[in-house]
CSV table of C-alpha atoms in Angstrom, one decimal:
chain,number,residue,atom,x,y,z
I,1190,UNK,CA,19.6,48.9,-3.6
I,1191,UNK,CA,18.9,48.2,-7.5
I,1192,UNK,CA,21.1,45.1,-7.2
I,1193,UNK,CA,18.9,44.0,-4.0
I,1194,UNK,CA,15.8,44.0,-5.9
I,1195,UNK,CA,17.1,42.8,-8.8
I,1196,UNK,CA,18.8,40.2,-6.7
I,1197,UNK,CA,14.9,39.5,-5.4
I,1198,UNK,CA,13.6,39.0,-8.4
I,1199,UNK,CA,16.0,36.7,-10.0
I,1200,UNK,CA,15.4,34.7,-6.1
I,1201,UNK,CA,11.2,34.9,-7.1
I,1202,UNK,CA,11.7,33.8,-10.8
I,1203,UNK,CA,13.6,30.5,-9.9
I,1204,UNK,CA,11.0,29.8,-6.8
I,1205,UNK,CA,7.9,30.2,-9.7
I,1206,UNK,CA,10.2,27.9,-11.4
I,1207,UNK,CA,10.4,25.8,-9.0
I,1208,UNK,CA,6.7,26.0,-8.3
I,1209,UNK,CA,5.3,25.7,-11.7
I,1210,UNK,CA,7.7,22.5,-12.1
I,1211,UNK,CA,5.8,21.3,-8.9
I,1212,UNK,CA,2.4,22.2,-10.3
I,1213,UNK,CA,3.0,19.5,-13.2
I,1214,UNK,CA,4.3,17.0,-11.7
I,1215,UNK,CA,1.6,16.8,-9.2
I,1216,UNK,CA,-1.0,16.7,-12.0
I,1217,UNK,CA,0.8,13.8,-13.3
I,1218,UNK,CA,1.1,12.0,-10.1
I,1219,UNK,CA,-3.4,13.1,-9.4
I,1220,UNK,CA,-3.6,11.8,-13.3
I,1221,UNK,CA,-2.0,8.3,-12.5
I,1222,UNK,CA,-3.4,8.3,-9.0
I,1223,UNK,CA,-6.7,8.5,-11.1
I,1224,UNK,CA,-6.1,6.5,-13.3
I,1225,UNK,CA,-5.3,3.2,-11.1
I,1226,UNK,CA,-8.1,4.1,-8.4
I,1227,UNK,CA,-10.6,4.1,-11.9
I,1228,UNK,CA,-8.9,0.5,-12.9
I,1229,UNK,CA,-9.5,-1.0,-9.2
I,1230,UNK,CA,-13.3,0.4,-9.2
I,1231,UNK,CA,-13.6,-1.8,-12.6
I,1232,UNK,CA,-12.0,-4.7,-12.0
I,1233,UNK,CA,-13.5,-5.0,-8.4
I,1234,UNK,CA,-16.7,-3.6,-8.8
I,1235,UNK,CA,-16.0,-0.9,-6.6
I,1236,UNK,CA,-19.4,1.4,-8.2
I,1237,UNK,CA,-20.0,2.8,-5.1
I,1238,UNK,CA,-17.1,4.6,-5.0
I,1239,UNK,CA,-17.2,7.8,-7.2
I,1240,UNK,CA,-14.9,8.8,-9.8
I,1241,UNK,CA,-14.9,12.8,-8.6
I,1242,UNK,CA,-13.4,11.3,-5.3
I,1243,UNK,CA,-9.9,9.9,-7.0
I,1244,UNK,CA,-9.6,13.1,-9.1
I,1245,UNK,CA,-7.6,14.8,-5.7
I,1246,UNK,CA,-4.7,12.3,-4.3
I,1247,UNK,CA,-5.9,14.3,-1.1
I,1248,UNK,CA,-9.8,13.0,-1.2
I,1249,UNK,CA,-10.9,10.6,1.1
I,1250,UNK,CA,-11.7,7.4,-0.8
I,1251,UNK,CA,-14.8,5.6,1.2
I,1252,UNK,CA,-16.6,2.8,1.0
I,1253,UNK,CA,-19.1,0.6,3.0
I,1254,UNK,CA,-19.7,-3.2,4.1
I,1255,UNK,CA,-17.0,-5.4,2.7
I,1256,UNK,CA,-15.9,-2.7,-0.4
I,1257,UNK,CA,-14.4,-0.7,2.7
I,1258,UNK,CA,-12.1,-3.2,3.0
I,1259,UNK,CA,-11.0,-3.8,-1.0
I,1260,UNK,CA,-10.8,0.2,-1.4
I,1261,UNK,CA,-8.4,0.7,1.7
I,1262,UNK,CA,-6.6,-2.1,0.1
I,1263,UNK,CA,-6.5,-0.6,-3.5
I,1264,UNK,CA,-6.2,3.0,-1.9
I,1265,UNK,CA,-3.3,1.9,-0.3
I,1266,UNK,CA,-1.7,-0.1,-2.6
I,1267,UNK,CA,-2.1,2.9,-5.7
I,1268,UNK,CA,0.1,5.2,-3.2
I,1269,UNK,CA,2.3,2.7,-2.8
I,1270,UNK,CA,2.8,2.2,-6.9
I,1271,UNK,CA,2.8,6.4,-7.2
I,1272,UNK,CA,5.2,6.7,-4.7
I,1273,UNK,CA,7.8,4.4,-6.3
I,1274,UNK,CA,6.9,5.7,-9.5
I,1275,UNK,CA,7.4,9.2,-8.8
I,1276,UNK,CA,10.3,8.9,-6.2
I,1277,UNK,CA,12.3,5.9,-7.4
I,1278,UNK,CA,15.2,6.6,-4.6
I,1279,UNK,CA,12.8,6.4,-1.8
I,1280,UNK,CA,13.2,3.5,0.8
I,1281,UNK,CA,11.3,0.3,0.1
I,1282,UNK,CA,9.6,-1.1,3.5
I,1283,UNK,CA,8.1,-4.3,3.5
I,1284,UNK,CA,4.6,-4.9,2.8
I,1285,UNK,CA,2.3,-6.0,5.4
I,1286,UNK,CA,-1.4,-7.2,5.1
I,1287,UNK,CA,-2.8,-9.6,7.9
I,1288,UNK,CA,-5.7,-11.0,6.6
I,1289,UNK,CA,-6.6,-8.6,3.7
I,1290,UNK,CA,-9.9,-10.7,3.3
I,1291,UNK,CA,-10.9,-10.3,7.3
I,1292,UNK,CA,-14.5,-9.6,6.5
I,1293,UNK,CA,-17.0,-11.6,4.4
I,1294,UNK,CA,-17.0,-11.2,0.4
I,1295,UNK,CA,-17.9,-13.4,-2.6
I,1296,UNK,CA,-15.2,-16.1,-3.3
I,1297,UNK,CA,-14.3,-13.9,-6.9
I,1298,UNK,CA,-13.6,-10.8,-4.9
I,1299,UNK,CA,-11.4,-12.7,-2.4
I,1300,UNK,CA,-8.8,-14.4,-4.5
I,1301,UNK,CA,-8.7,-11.2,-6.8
I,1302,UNK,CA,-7.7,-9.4,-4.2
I,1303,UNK,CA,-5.0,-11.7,-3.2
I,1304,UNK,CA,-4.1,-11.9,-6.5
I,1305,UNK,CA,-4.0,-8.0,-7.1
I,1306,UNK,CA,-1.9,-8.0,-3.5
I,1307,UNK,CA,0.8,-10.3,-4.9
I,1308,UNK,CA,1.2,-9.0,-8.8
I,1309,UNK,CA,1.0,-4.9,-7.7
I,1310,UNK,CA,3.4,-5.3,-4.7
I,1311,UNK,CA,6.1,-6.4,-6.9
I,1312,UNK,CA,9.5,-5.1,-5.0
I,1313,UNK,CA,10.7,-5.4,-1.6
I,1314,UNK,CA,9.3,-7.9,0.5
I,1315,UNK,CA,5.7,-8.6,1.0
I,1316,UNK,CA,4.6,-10.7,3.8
I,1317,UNK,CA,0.5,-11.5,3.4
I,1318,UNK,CA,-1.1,-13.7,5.9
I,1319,UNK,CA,-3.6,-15.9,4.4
I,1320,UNK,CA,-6.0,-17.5,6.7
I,1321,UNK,CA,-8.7,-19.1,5.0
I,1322,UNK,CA,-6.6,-19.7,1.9
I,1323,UNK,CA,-4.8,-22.7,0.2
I,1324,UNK,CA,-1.6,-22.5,-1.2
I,1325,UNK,CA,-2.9,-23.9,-4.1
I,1326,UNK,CA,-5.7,-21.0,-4.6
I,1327,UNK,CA,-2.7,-18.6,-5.0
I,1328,UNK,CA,-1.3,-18.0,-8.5
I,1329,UNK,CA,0.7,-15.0,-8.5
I,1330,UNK,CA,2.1,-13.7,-11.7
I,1331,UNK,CA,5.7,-14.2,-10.5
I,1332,UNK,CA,7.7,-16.5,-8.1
I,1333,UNK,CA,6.8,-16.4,-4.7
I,1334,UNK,CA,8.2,-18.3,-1.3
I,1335,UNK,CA,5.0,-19.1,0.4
I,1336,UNK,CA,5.5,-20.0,4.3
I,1337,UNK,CA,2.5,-22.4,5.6
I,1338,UNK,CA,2.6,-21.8,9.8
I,1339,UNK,CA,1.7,-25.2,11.2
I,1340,UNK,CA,1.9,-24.3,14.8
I,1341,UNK,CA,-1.2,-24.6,17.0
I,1342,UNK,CA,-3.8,-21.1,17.6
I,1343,UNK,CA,-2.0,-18.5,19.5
I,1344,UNK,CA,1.6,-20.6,19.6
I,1345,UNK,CA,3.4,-18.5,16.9
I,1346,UNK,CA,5.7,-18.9,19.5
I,1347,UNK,CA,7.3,-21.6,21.2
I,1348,UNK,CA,8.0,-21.3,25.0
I,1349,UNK,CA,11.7,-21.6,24.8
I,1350,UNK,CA,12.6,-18.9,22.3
I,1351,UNK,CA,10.0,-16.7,24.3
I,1352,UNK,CA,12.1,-17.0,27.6
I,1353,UNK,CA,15.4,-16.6,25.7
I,1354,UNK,CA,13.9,-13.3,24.5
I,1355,UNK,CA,11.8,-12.0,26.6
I,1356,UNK,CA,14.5,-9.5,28.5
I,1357,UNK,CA,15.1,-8.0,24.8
I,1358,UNK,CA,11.3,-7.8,24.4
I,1359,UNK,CA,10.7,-5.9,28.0
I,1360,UNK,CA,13.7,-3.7,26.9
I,1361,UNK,CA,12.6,-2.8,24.0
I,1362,UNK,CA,9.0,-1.8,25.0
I,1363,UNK,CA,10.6,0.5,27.7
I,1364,UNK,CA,12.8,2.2,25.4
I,1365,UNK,CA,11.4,5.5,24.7
């Protein structure tokens, strides 16, 4: 019976272990999470957004008019960072944004936020429709293989490719 309960306790110590080792790292990961959210408010202008709100990676971030969209962006983004940061063997997906700037904003705020898109999403593949944009307004901090679509509204795509795919499409949308 001793050996039981000494057994237990040695079992506790190592889960409080475990536990306080948790504890820190997640105030690391809240202090970085804070600290990028703090450097987006800046460098967008993002004041309505209050600082208490970014000091929990489990507050909701909120903004209003055309900020909403810039914070989900930078919200999004900051997870993104913290998540390769903190768990460097996790799978990289590709990046998809389809027309971050869909609502109306001031031409600064709009090409900074393409510009924060392209330099923060800096692995894996990011695919960022642009409509509105010229490829010359774009000057990422790194190389980047930009795609210009010159097909007409709603032809992305062509007739013959759909009918050589469309069985694979149905199937695929019936698979369960």
């Amino acid at each position: 019976m001793i050996d039981a309960i000494e057994t237990a306790k040695a079992e506790l110590k190592a889960v409080g272990t475990k536990i306080n080792a948790y504890g820190t790292k997640k105030k690391r990961v809240e202090a970085q999470y804070y600290e990028h959210m703090m450097t987006a408010r800046t460098q967008f202008g993002l004041n309505e957004l209050s600082p208490d709100s970014f000091k929990k990676i489990t507050n909701s971030v909120n903004a209003s008019g055309s900020n909403k969209n810039i914070a989900t962006i930078v919200w999004y983004i900051t997870i993104l960072e913290l998540r390769k940061m903190f768990n460097k063997e996790a799978i990289e997906f590709p990046v998809v944004f389809d027309s971050p700037n869909n609502v109306e904003t001031d031409n600064q705020k709009k090409y900074g936020l393409v510009q924060y898109i392209t330099n923060k999403c800096d692995s894996g593949q990011l695919i960022l429709s642009l409509l509105g944009f010229n490829e010359k307004d774009i000057e990422p901090d790194k190389q980047v293989h930009i795609i210009t679509l010159t097909n007409d509204k709603y032809k992305l795509l062509d007739s013959e490719s759909y009918e050589l795919y469309k069985d694979l499409l149905d199937e695929l949308c019936d698979a369960s």
